[in-house]
PDB file of C-alpha atoms in Angstrom:
ATOM      1  CA  UNK A   6      -0.208   0.099   0.313  1.00  0.00           C
ATOM      2  CA  UNK A   7       0.738   3.481  -0.292  1.00  0.00           C
ATOM      3  CA  UNK A   8      -0.805   7.572  -0.039  1.00  0.00           C
ATOM      4  CA  UNK A   9      -0.337   6.979  -4.371  1.00  0.00           C
ATOM      5  CA  UNK A  10      -2.900   4.421  -3.523  1.00  0.00           C
ATOM      6  CA  UNK A  11      -5.135   6.757  -1.705  1.00  0.00           C
ATOM      7  CA  UNK A  12      -4.937   9.561  -4.490  1.00  0.00           C
ATOM      8  CA  UNK A  13      -5.894   6.859  -7.121  1.00  0.00           C
ATOM      9  CA  UNK A  14      -8.978   5.823  -5.003  1.00  0.00           C
ATOM     10  CA  UNK A  15     -10.274   9.206  -6.997  1.00  0.00           C
ATOM     11  CA  UNK A  16     -10.855   7.915 -10.186  1.00  0.00           C
ATOM     12  CA  UNK A  17     -10.462  11.290 -12.505  1.00  0.00           C
ATOM     13  CA  UNK A  18     -13.729  12.964 -14.801  1.00  0.00           C
ATOM     14  CA  UNK A  19     -12.666  12.711 -18.071  1.00  0.00           C
ATOM     15  CA  UNK A  20     -14.728  15.622 -20.115  1.00  0.00           C
ATOM     16  CA  UNK A  21     -14.962  13.336 -23.385  1.00  0.00           C
ATOM     17  CA  UNK A  22     -17.637  10.650 -21.045  1.00  0.00           C
ATOM     18  CA  UNK A  23     -19.903  13.218 -20.396  1.00  0.00           C
ATOM     19  CA  UNK A  24     -21.960  15.989 -21.785  1.00  0.00           C
ATOM     20  CA  UNK A  25     -21.447  19.846 -20.734  1.00  0.00           C
ATOM     21  CA  UNK A  26     -23.884  21.706 -18.761  1.00  0.00           C
ATOM     22  CA  UNK A  27     -24.427  25.560 -19.769  1.00  0.00           C
ATOM     23  CA  UNK A  28     -25.950  28.302 -18.663  1.00  0.00           C
ATOM     24  CA  UNK A  29     -26.732  30.291 -21.770  1.00  0.00           C
ATOM     25  CA  UNK A  30     -23.046  30.262 -23.087  1.00  0.00           C
ATOM     26  CA  UNK A  31     -21.275  29.483 -19.610  1.00  0.00           C
ATOM     27  CA  UNK A  32     -20.234  25.848 -19.113  1.00  0.00           C
ATOM     28  CA  UNK A  33     -21.297  24.953 -15.231  1.00  0.00           C
ATOM     29  CA  UNK A  34     -20.909  21.690 -15.061  1.00  0.00           C
ATOM     30  CA  UNK A  35     -21.206  17.792 -16.959  1.00  0.00           C
ATOM     31  CA  UNK A  36     -23.476  15.082 -16.901  1.00  0.00           C
ATOM     32  CA  UNK A  37     -24.352  11.787 -19.150  1.00  0.00           C
ATOM     33  CA  UNK A  38     -25.551  11.175 -21.162  1.00  0.00           C
ATOM     34  CA  UNK A  39     -27.809   9.061 -20.467  1.00  0.00           C
ATOM     35  CA  UNK A  40     -28.892  11.970 -18.060  1.00  0.00           C
ATOM     36  CA  UNK A  41     -29.294  14.318 -20.656  1.00  0.00           C
ATOM     37  CA  UNK A  42     -32.024  12.039 -22.761  1.00  0.00           C
ATOM     38  CA  UNK A  43     -33.720  12.500 -18.954  1.00  0.00           C
ATOM     39  CA  UNK A  44     -33.488  16.136 -18.776  1.00  0.00           C
ATOM     40  CA  UNK A  45     -35.253  15.564 -22.703  1.00  0.00           C
ATOM     41  CA  UNK A  46     -38.418  15.279 -21.340  1.00  0.00           C
ATOM     42  CA  UNK A  47     -38.427  19.160 -20.470  1.00  0.00           C
ATOM     43  CA  UNK A  48     -37.990  21.220 -23.028  1.00  0.00           C
ATOM     44  CA  UNK A  49     -39.515  24.234 -20.815  1.00  0.00           C
ATOM     45  CA  UNK A  50     -36.337  24.129 -18.438  1.00  0.00           C
ATOM     46  CA  UNK A  51     -33.754  21.776 -20.551  1.00  0.00           C
ATOM     47  CA  UNK A  52     -32.494  22.093 -23.954  1.00  0.00           C
ATOM     48  CA  UNK A  53     -30.829  19.270 -25.037  1.00  0.00           C
ATOM     49  CA  UNK A  54     -28.674  19.191 -28.127  1.00  0.00           C
ATOM     50  CA  UNK A  55     -25.663  16.256 -29.509  1.00  0.00           C
ATOM     51  CA  UNK A  56     -23.114  17.625 -27.074  1.00  0.00           C
ATOM     52  CA  UNK A  57     -24.373  19.648 -24.137  1.00  0.00           C
ATOM     53  CA  UNK A  58     -27.647  21.054 -22.126  1.00  0.00           C
ATOM     54  CA  UNK A  59     -28.325  24.287 -21.250  1.00  0.00           C
ATOM     55  CA  UNK A  60     -31.021  25.872 -19.346  1.00  0.00           C
ATOM     56  CA  UNK A  61     -33.974  27.577 -21.236  1.00  0.00           C
ATOM     57  CA  UNK A  62     -32.545  31.157 -21.940  1.00  0.00           C
ATOM     58  CA  UNK A  63     -36.880  31.859 -21.316  1.00  0.00           C
ATOM     59  CA  UNK A  64     -35.543  31.712 -18.095  1.00  0.00           C
ATOM     60  CA  UNK A  65     -34.040  35.201 -17.114  1.00  0.00           C
ATOM     61  CA  UNK A  66     -32.498  35.462 -13.861  1.00  0.00           C
ATOM     62  CA  UNK A  67     -31.747  33.319 -10.256  1.00  0.00           C
ATOM     63  CA  UNK A  68     -35.446  32.882  -9.272  1.00  0.00           C
ATOM     64  CA  UNK A  69     -36.977  31.627 -12.767  1.00  0.00           C
ATOM     65  CA  UNK A  70     -34.375  29.398 -12.595  1.00  0.00           C
ATOM     66  CA  UNK A  71     -33.985  27.824  -9.055  1.00  0.00           C
ATOM     67  CA  UNK A  72     -37.870  27.709  -9.410  1.00  0.00           C
ATOM     68  CA  UNK A  73     -37.623  26.157 -12.528  1.00  0.00           C
ATOM     69  CA  UNK A  74     -35.139  23.082 -12.075  1.00  0.00           C
ATOM     70  CA  UNK A  75     -36.684  22.496  -8.496  1.00  0.00           C
ATOM     71  CA  UNK A  76     -39.713  22.035 -10.303  1.00  0.00           C
ATOM     72  CA  UNK A  77     -37.996  19.443 -12.594  1.00  0.00           C
ATOM     73  CA  UNK A  78     -36.041  17.207  -9.935  1.00  0.00           C
ATOM     74  CA  UNK A  79     -39.196  17.641  -7.356  1.00  0.00           C
ATOM     75  CA  UNK A  80     -40.804  14.734 -10.152  1.00  0.00           C
ATOM     76  CA  UNK A  81     -37.679  13.114 -10.758  1.00  0.00           C
ATOM     77  CA  UNK A  82     -37.448  12.537  -7.027  1.00  0.00           C
ATOM     78  CA  UNK A  83     -40.789  11.262  -6.993  1.00  0.00           C
ATOM     79  CA  UNK A  84     -40.519   8.929  -9.857  1.00  0.00           C
ATOM     80  CA  UNK A  85     -37.138   7.582  -7.601  1.00  0.00           C
ATOM     81  CA  UNK A  86     -34.470   9.372  -8.966  1.00  0.00           C
ATOM     82  CA  UNK A  87     -32.531  11.117  -5.954  1.00  0.00           C
ATOM     83  CA  UNK A  88     -33.089   8.525  -2.821  1.00  0.00           C
ATOM     84  CA  UNK A  89     -30.834  10.726  -1.024  1.00  0.00           C
ATOM     85  CA  UNK A  90     -32.571  14.236  -1.589  1.00  0.00           C
ATOM     86  CA  UNK A  91     -31.561  17.183   1.915  1.00  0.00           C
ATOM     87  CA  UNK A  92     -33.505  19.537   0.940  1.00  0.00           C
ATOM     88  CA  UNK A  93     -30.851  21.485   1.221  1.00  0.00           C
ATOM     89  CA  UNK A  94     -29.947  23.780  -1.903  1.00  0.00           C
ATOM     90  CA  UNK A  95     -26.367  24.800  -3.090  1.00  0.00           C
ATOM     91  CA  UNK A  96     -25.380  27.617  -5.458  1.00  0.00           C
ATOM     92  CA  UNK A  97     -24.409  27.281  -9.289  1.00  0.00           C
ATOM     93  CA  UNK A  98     -21.797  29.423 -10.388  1.00  0.00           C
ATOM     94  CA  UNK A  99     -18.432  29.418 -11.830  1.00  0.00           C
ATOM     95  CA  UNK A 100     -16.347  29.925  -8.519  1.00  0.00           C
ATOM     96  CA  UNK A 101     -16.625  30.097  -5.344  1.00  0.00           C
ATOM     97  CA  UNK A 102     -16.981  33.989  -4.796  1.00  0.00           C
ATOM     98  CA  UNK A 103     -18.839  34.159  -8.576  1.00  0.00           C
ATOM     99  CA  UNK A 104     -22.854  35.386  -8.735  1.00  0.00           C
ATOM    100  CA  UNK A 105     -25.535  32.101  -8.401  1.00  0.00           C
ATOM    101  CA  UNK A 106     -26.370  31.633 -11.491  1.00  0.00           C
ATOM    102  CA  UNK A 107     -29.907  29.278  -9.761  1.00  0.00           C
ATOM    103  CA  UNK A 108     -29.893  26.950  -6.756  1.00  0.00           C
ATOM    104  CA  UNK A 109     -29.654  22.819  -6.488  1.00  0.00           C
ATOM    105  CA  UNK A 110     -31.166  20.866  -5.104  1.00  0.00           C
ATOM    106  CA  UNK A 111     -28.019  19.170  -2.612  1.00  0.00           C
ATOM    107  CA  UNK A 112     -28.660  15.481  -3.673  1.00  0.00           C
ATOM    108  CA  UNK A 113     -28.637  16.308  -7.563  1.00  0.00           C
ATOM    109  CA  UNK A 114     -25.605  17.919  -7.478  1.00  0.00           C
ATOM    110  CA  UNK A 115     -23.580  14.813  -8.668  1.00  0.00           C
ATOM    111  CA  UNK A 116     -25.765  14.706 -11.626  1.00  0.00           C
ATOM    112  CA  UNK A 117     -25.191  17.902 -13.009  1.00  0.00           C
ATOM    113  CA  UNK A 118     -21.523  17.886 -12.519  1.00  0.00           C
ATOM    114  CA  UNK A 119     -21.651  20.871 -10.744  1.00  0.00           C
ATOM    115  CA  UNK A 120     -18.602  22.623  -8.856  1.00  0.00           C
ATOM    116  CA  UNK A 121     -19.553  22.079  -5.358  1.00  0.00           C
ATOM    117  CA  UNK A 122     -17.957  22.984  -2.146  1.00  0.00           C
ATOM    118  CA  UNK A 123     -16.994  21.720   1.507  1.00  0.00           C
ATOM    119  CA  UNK A 124     -15.369  22.859   4.582  1.00  0.00           C
ATOM    120  CA  UNK A 125     -13.522  20.390   6.291  1.00  0.00           C
ATOM    121  CA  UNK A 126     -11.983  20.826   9.581  1.00  0.00           C
ATOM    122  CA  UNK A 127      -8.794  18.624  11.443  1.00  0.00           C
ATOM    123  CA  UNK A 128      -8.782  18.785  15.280  1.00  0.00           C
ATOM    124  CA  UNK A 129      -5.723  18.156  16.535  1.00  0.00           C
ATOM    125  CA  UNK A 130      -3.970  18.637  19.707  1.00  0.00           C
ATOM    126  CA  UNK A 131      -0.393  18.267  21.133  1.00  0.00           C
ATOM    127  CA  UNK A 132       0.805  16.403  24.021  1.00  0.00           C
ATOM    128  CA  UNK A 133       4.009  15.142  25.507  1.00  0.00           C
ATOM    129  CA  UNK A 134       4.036  12.235  23.056  1.00  0.00           C
ATOM    130  CA  UNK A 135       3.572  13.949  20.142  1.00  0.00           C
ATOM    131  CA  UNK A 136       0.548  15.171  17.445  1.00  0.00           C
ATOM    132  CA  UNK A 137      -2.498  13.829  17.846  1.00  0.00           C
ATOM    133  CA  UNK A 138      -5.934  14.010  15.561  1.00  0.00           C
ATOM    134  CA  UNK A 139      -9.622  13.611  16.495  1.00  0.00           C
ATOM    135  CA  UNK A 140     -10.652  11.115  13.813  1.00  0.00           C
ATOM    136  CA  UNK A 141     -14.502  10.485  13.459  1.00  0.00           C
ATOM    137  CA  UNK A 142     -16.203   7.522  12.948  1.00  0.00           C
ATOM    138  CA  UNK A 143     -19.190   7.608  10.608  1.00  0.00           C
ATOM    139  CA  UNK A 144     -22.664   6.857  12.202  1.00  0.00           C
ATOM    140  CA  UNK A 145     -23.749   3.507  10.044  1.00  0.00           C
ATOM    141  CA  UNK A 146     -27.382   5.692   9.098  1.00  0.00           C
ATOM    142  CA  UNK A 147     -25.263   8.577   7.053  1.00  0.00           C
ATOM    143  CA  UNK A 148     -26.156   7.910   3.673  1.00  0.00           C
ATOM    144  CA  UNK A 149     -22.774   8.294   2.511  1.00  0.00           C
ATOM    145  CA  UNK A 150     -19.977   6.152   3.784  1.00  0.00           C
ATOM    146  CA  UNK A 151     -21.297   4.829   6.646  1.00  0.00           C
ATOM    147  CA  UNK A 152     -18.975   3.307   9.214  1.00  0.00           C
ATOM    148  CA  UNK A 153     -15.899   5.060   7.503  1.00  0.00           C
ATOM    149  CA  UNK A 154     -13.513   6.857   9.291  1.00  0.00           C
ATOM    150  CA  UNK A 155     -13.493  10.521   8.741  1.00  0.00           C
ATOM    151  CA  UNK A 156     -12.011  14.138   9.767  1.00  0.00           C
ATOM    152  CA  UNK A 157     -13.560  15.500  13.287  1.00  0.00           C
ATOM    153  CA  UNK A 158     -15.526  18.100  11.137  1.00  0.00           C
ATOM    154  CA  UNK A 159     -16.775  18.203   8.023  1.00  0.00           C
ATOM    155  CA  UNK A 160     -19.406  19.630   5.838  1.00  0.00           C
ATOM    156  CA  UNK A 161     -21.016  20.774   2.318  1.00  0.00           C
ATOM    157  CA  UNK A 162     -21.920  23.966   1.368  1.00  0.00           C
ATOM    158  CA  UNK A 163     -25.112  25.083   1.164  1.00  0.00           C
ATOM    159  CA  UNK A 164     -26.430  28.761  -0.237  1.00  0.00           C
ATOM    160  CA  UNK A 165     -26.727  31.788   1.294  1.00  0.00           C
ATOM    161  CA  UNK A 166     -24.098  30.914   4.416  1.00  0.00           C
ATOM    162  CA  UNK A 167     -20.216  32.064   4.666  1.00  0.00           C
ATOM    163  CA  UNK A 168     -17.227  29.866   4.966  1.00  0.00           C
ATOM    164  CA  UNK A 169     -17.050  31.137   8.572  1.00  0.00           C
ATOM    165  CA  UNK A 170     -21.034  30.516   9.290  1.00  0.00           C
ATOM    166  CA  UNK A 171     -21.215  27.222   7.893  1.00  0.00           C
ATOM    167  CA  UNK A 172     -17.565  25.897   9.762  1.00  0.00           C
ATOM    168  CA  UNK A 173     -19.315  27.166  12.778  1.00  0.00           C
ATOM    169  CA  UNK A 174     -22.807  25.173  12.551  1.00  0.00           C
ATOM    170  CA  UNK A 175     -20.836  22.285  11.321  1.00  0.00           C
ATOM    171  CA  UNK A 176     -18.631  22.514  13.859  1.00  0.00           C
ATOM    172  CA  UNK A 177     -21.718  22.680  16.311  1.00  0.00           C
ATOM    173  CA  UNK A 178     -23.612  19.935  15.256  1.00  0.00           C
ATOM    174  CA  UNK A 179     -20.955  17.280  14.801  1.00  0.00           C
ATOM    175  CA  UNK A 180     -18.356  18.000  17.874  1.00  0.00           C
ATOM    176  CA  UNK A 181     -20.647  20.502  20.308  1.00  0.00           C
ATOM    177  CA  UNK A 182     -17.731  22.867  19.935  1.00  0.00           C
ATOM    178  CA  UNK A 183     -18.758  26.481  20.350  1.00  0.00           C
ATOM    179  CA  UNK A 184     -18.770  29.501  18.764  1.00  0.00           C
ATOM    180  CA  UNK A 185     -15.619  30.796  20.848  1.00  0.00           C
ATOM    181  CA  UNK A 186     -13.296  28.166  20.107  1.00  0.00           C
ATOM    182  CA  UNK A 187     -14.614  27.061  16.465  1.00  0.00           C
ATOM    183  CA  UNK A 188     -13.794  30.823  15.619  1.00  0.00           C
ATOM    184  CA  UNK A 189     -10.668  29.911  16.132  1.00  0.00           C
ATOM    185  CA  UNK A 190     -10.099  28.003  13.131  1.00  0.00           C
ATOM    186  CA  UNK A 191      -7.469  28.763  10.989  1.00  0.00           C
ATOM    187  CA  UNK A 192      -7.828  28.756   7.032  1.00  0.00           C
ATOM    188  CA  UNK A 193      -4.638  26.683   5.494  1.00  0.00           C
ATOM    189  CA  UNK A 194      -5.395  25.867   2.043  1.00  0.00           C
ATOM    190  CA  UNK A 195      -7.744  23.648   0.051  1.00  0.00           C
ATOM    191  CA  UNK A 196      -7.948  20.389  -2.171  1.00  0.00           C
ATOM    192  CA  UNK A 197      -9.889  19.926  -4.793  1.00  0.00           C
ATOM    193  CA  UNK A 198     -10.816  17.085  -7.238  1.00  0.00           C
ATOM    194  CA  UNK A 199     -13.138  15.321  -9.719  1.00  0.00           C
ATOM    195  CA  UNK A 200     -14.368  11.664  -9.494  1.00  0.00           C
ATOM    196  CA  UNK A 201     -16.532   9.309 -11.443  1.00  0.00           C
ATOM    197  CA  UNK A 202     -19.649   8.110  -8.910  1.00  0.00           C
ATOM    198  CA  UNK A 203     -22.329   5.876  -9.771  1.00  0.00           C
ATOM    199  CA  UNK A 204     -24.513   8.870  -9.508  1.00  0.00           C
ATOM    200  CA  UNK A 205     -22.549  11.379 -11.554  1.00  0.00           C
ATOM    201  CA  UNK A 206     -19.353  13.022 -10.488  1.00  0.00           C
ATOM    202  CA  UNK A 207     -18.223  14.537  -7.058  1.00  0.00           C
ATOM    203  CA  UNK A 208     -16.571  17.942  -9.033  1.00  0.00           C
ATOM    204  CA  UNK A 209     -15.524  19.411  -5.357  1.00  0.00           C
ATOM    205  CA  UNK A 210     -13.306  22.350  -3.542  1.00  0.00           C
ATOM    206  CA  UNK A 211     -12.898  21.406   0.287  1.00  0.00           C
ATOM    207  CA  UNK A 212     -12.064  24.617   1.685  1.00  0.00           C
ATOM    208  CA  UNK A 213      -9.218  23.393   4.724  1.00  0.00           C
ATOM    209  CA  UNK A 214      -8.975  24.344   8.327  1.00  0.00           C
ATOM    210  CA  UNK A 215      -6.892  23.369  11.388  1.00  0.00           C
ATOM    211  CA  UNK A 216      -8.398  23.724  15.253  1.00  0.00           C
ATOM    212  CA  UNK A 217      -5.816  23.060  17.306  1.00  0.00           C
ATOM    213  CA  UNK A 218      -7.504  22.428  21.429  1.00  0.00           C
ATOM    214  CA  UNK A 219      -6.662  21.612  24.397  1.00  0.00           C
ATOM    215  CA  UNK A 220      -5.170  18.399  25.895  1.00  0.00           C
ATOM    216  CA  UNK A 221      -8.509  17.871  27.725  1.00  0.00           C
ATOM    217  CA  UNK A 222     -10.890  18.983  24.694  1.00  0.00           C
ATOM    218  CA  UNK A 223     -12.974  16.120  23.822  1.00  0.00           C
ATOM    219  CA  UNK A 224     -15.744  16.069  20.928  1.00  0.00           C
ATOM    220  CA  UNK A 225     -19.556  15.473  21.610  1.00  0.00           C
ATOM    221  CA  UNK A 226     -22.119  14.506  18.345  1.00  0.00           C
ATOM    222  CA  UNK A 227     -24.987  16.416  18.453  1.00  0.00           C
ATOM    223  CA  UNK A 228     -26.646  15.779  15.141  1.00  0.00           C
ATOM    224  CA  UNK A 229     -26.394  11.935  15.839  1.00  0.00           C
ATOM    225  CA  UNK A 230     -23.605  11.328  12.410  1.00  0.00           C
ATOM    226  CA  UNK A 231     -20.906  10.526  14.295  1.00  0.00           C
ATOM    227  CA  UNK A 232     -20.875   7.139  16.018  1.00  0.00           C
ATOM    228  CA  UNK A 233     -17.753   7.466  17.912  1.00  0.00           C
ATOM    229  CA  UNK A 234     -14.456   9.799  18.489  1.00  0.00           C
ATOM    230  CA  UNK A 235     -11.178   8.973  18.595  1.00  0.00           C
ATOM    231  CA  UNK A 236      -7.694  10.511  19.388  1.00  0.00           C
ATOM    232  CA  UNK A 237      -5.178   9.540  17.274  1.00  0.00           C
ATOM    233  CA  UNK A 238      -1.474  10.098  17.163  1.00  0.00           C
ATOM    234  CA  UNK A 239      -0.255  11.021  13.616  1.00  0.00           C
ATOM    235  CA  UNK A 240       1.643   8.414  13.559  1.00  0.00           C
ATOM    236  CA  UNK A 241      -1.511   5.956  13.966  1.00  0.00           C
ATOM    237  CA  UNK A 242      -3.579   8.408  11.456  1.00  0.00           C
ATOM    238  CA  UNK A 243      -0.495   8.366   8.906  1.00  0.00           C
ATOM    239  CA  UNK A 244      -0.236   4.382   9.573  1.00  0.00           C
ATOM    240  CA  UNK A 245      -4.348   4.285   8.358  1.00  0.00           C
ATOM    241  CA  UNK A 246      -3.397   6.462   5.643  1.00  0.00           C
ATOM    242  CA  UNK A 247      -1.133   4.306   4.106  1.00  0.00           C
ATOM    243  CA  UNK A 248      -2.035   0.688   4.673  1.00  0.00           C
ATOM    244  CA  UNK A 249      -5.778   1.228   4.567  1.00  0.00           C
ATOM    245  CA  UNK A 250      -8.431   2.536   3.145  1.00  0.00           C
ATOM    246  CA  UNK A 251     -10.179   3.243   6.688  1.00  0.00           C
ATOM    247  CA  UNK A 252     -10.749   6.428   6.134  1.00  0.00           C
ATOM    248  CA  UNK A 253     -13.133   8.124   3.179  1.00  0.00           C
ATOM    249  CA  UNK A 254     -11.828   8.640   0.008  1.00  0.00           C
ATOM    250  CA  UNK A 255     -11.349  12.876   0.173  1.00  0.00           C
ATOM    251  CA  UNK A 256     -10.705  13.227   3.921  1.00  0.00           C
ATOM    252  CA  UNK A 257      -8.114  10.746   3.361  1.00  0.00           C
ATOM    253  CA  UNK A 258      -6.205  13.514   1.150  1.00  0.00           C
ATOM    254  CA  UNK A 259      -7.159  15.889   3.489  1.00  0.00           C
ATOM    255  CA  UNK A 260      -5.249  13.946   6.347  1.00  0.00           C
ATOM    256  CA  UNK A 261      -1.949  13.587   3.628  1.00  0.00           C
ATOM    257  CA  UNK A 262      -2.304  17.708   3.508  1.00  0.00           C
ATOM    258  CA  UNK A 263      -1.918  17.923   7.153  1.00  0.00           C
ATOM    259  CA  UNK A 264       0.431  15.389   7.214  1.00  0.00           C
ATOM    260  CA  UNK A 265       2.896  17.326   4.873  1.00  0.00           C
ATOM    261  CA  UNK A 266       2.276  21.120   6.593  1.00  0.00           C
ATOM    262  CA  UNK A 267       2.868  19.442   9.325  1.00  0.00           C
ATOM    263  CA  UNK A 268       5.751  18.148   8.330  1.00  0.00           C
ATOM    264  CA  UNK A 269       4.905  14.439   9.346  1.00  0.00           C
ATOM    265  CA  UNK A 270       5.207  13.090   5.634  1.00  0.00           C
ATOM    266  CA  UNK A 271       8.570  15.813   4.607  1.00  0.00           C
ATOM    267  CA  UNK A 272      10.052  16.488   1.392  1.00  0.00           C
ATOM    268  CA  UNK A 273      12.942  13.299   1.504  1.00  0.00           C
ATOM    269  CA  UNK A 274       9.965  10.814   1.336  1.00  0.00           C
ATOM    270  CA  UNK A 275      10.013   9.565  -2.119  1.00  0.00           C
ATOM    271  CA  UNK A 276       5.964  10.046  -2.531  1.00  0.00           C
ATOM    272  CA  UNK A 277       6.272  13.764  -1.334  1.00  0.00           C
ATOM    273  CA  UNK A 278       6.512  15.269  -4.900  1.00  0.00           C
ATOM    274  CA  UNK A 279       3.397  13.321  -6.438  1.00  0.00           C
ATOM    275  CA  UNK A 280       1.643  13.969  -3.363  1.00  0.00           C
ATOM    276  CA  UNK A 281       1.766  17.867  -3.410  1.00  0.00           C
ATOM    277  CA  UNK A 282       1.312  18.095  -7.195  1.00  0.00           C
ATOM    278  CA  UNK A 283      -1.718  15.404  -7.020  1.00  0.00           C
ATOM    279  CA  UNK A 284      -3.936  17.739  -4.346  1.00  0.00           C
ATOM    280  CA  UNK A 285      -3.780  20.876  -5.931  1.00  0.00           C
ATOM    281  CA  UNK A 286      -5.244  20.947  -9.278  1.00  0.00           C
TER     282      UNK A 286
END
């Protein structure tokens, strides 16, 4: 096994395998040809061509687009297409800081291949025997990756909220961390990836935060999405990521990034250059 094995768990998306999704002339996503044909049944909302799908230009603004897309997706949901429906909206745009062109139900984001965003937080502490990280085991009731090992805090980024507000919210829901402590989290970068999934693709940028907590801190899950927390040494985290697929694939990437930034994986490691280059694209 190796760290490269963790990178290889992310099966890249080849644009040649997908149909472009546009709003006017702006490319905002990619989808399978089969899903494009599903959308062809709704010509008032989606115009389907041989190599692209375009949102109808008759939908002139954010509100009209959002409402029209929601009506289509609700019908498809009722036909069983989106079993993980969340009633949570993601913005659709060309960049995180660009204006949202419309909002879309989170469960449909993979089908449309839109760029989504997420926040993730490494909770760590320093003890006499070195650096330790808080690791979560996801509840078996989770819709995605039940029972897998995960970061202390992580979550998708919905519309209508800032990154810092989302971080504070997720910290409270997943670990019981109060706002005063969550605000001490430091923005340290991000990773991006696009990978195939059975229901489309994950095309995501994750904003990474580090939060150093006291030696007597213990996270307490509030929303029921975590079965247990464990305090692992950095070496145990490194060995687990290196030798197993116990972690959710994207959390493994975030942990590799953490281990590089904190010198646990240093520049003499034979995979160092490949890891650094692969985490930023």
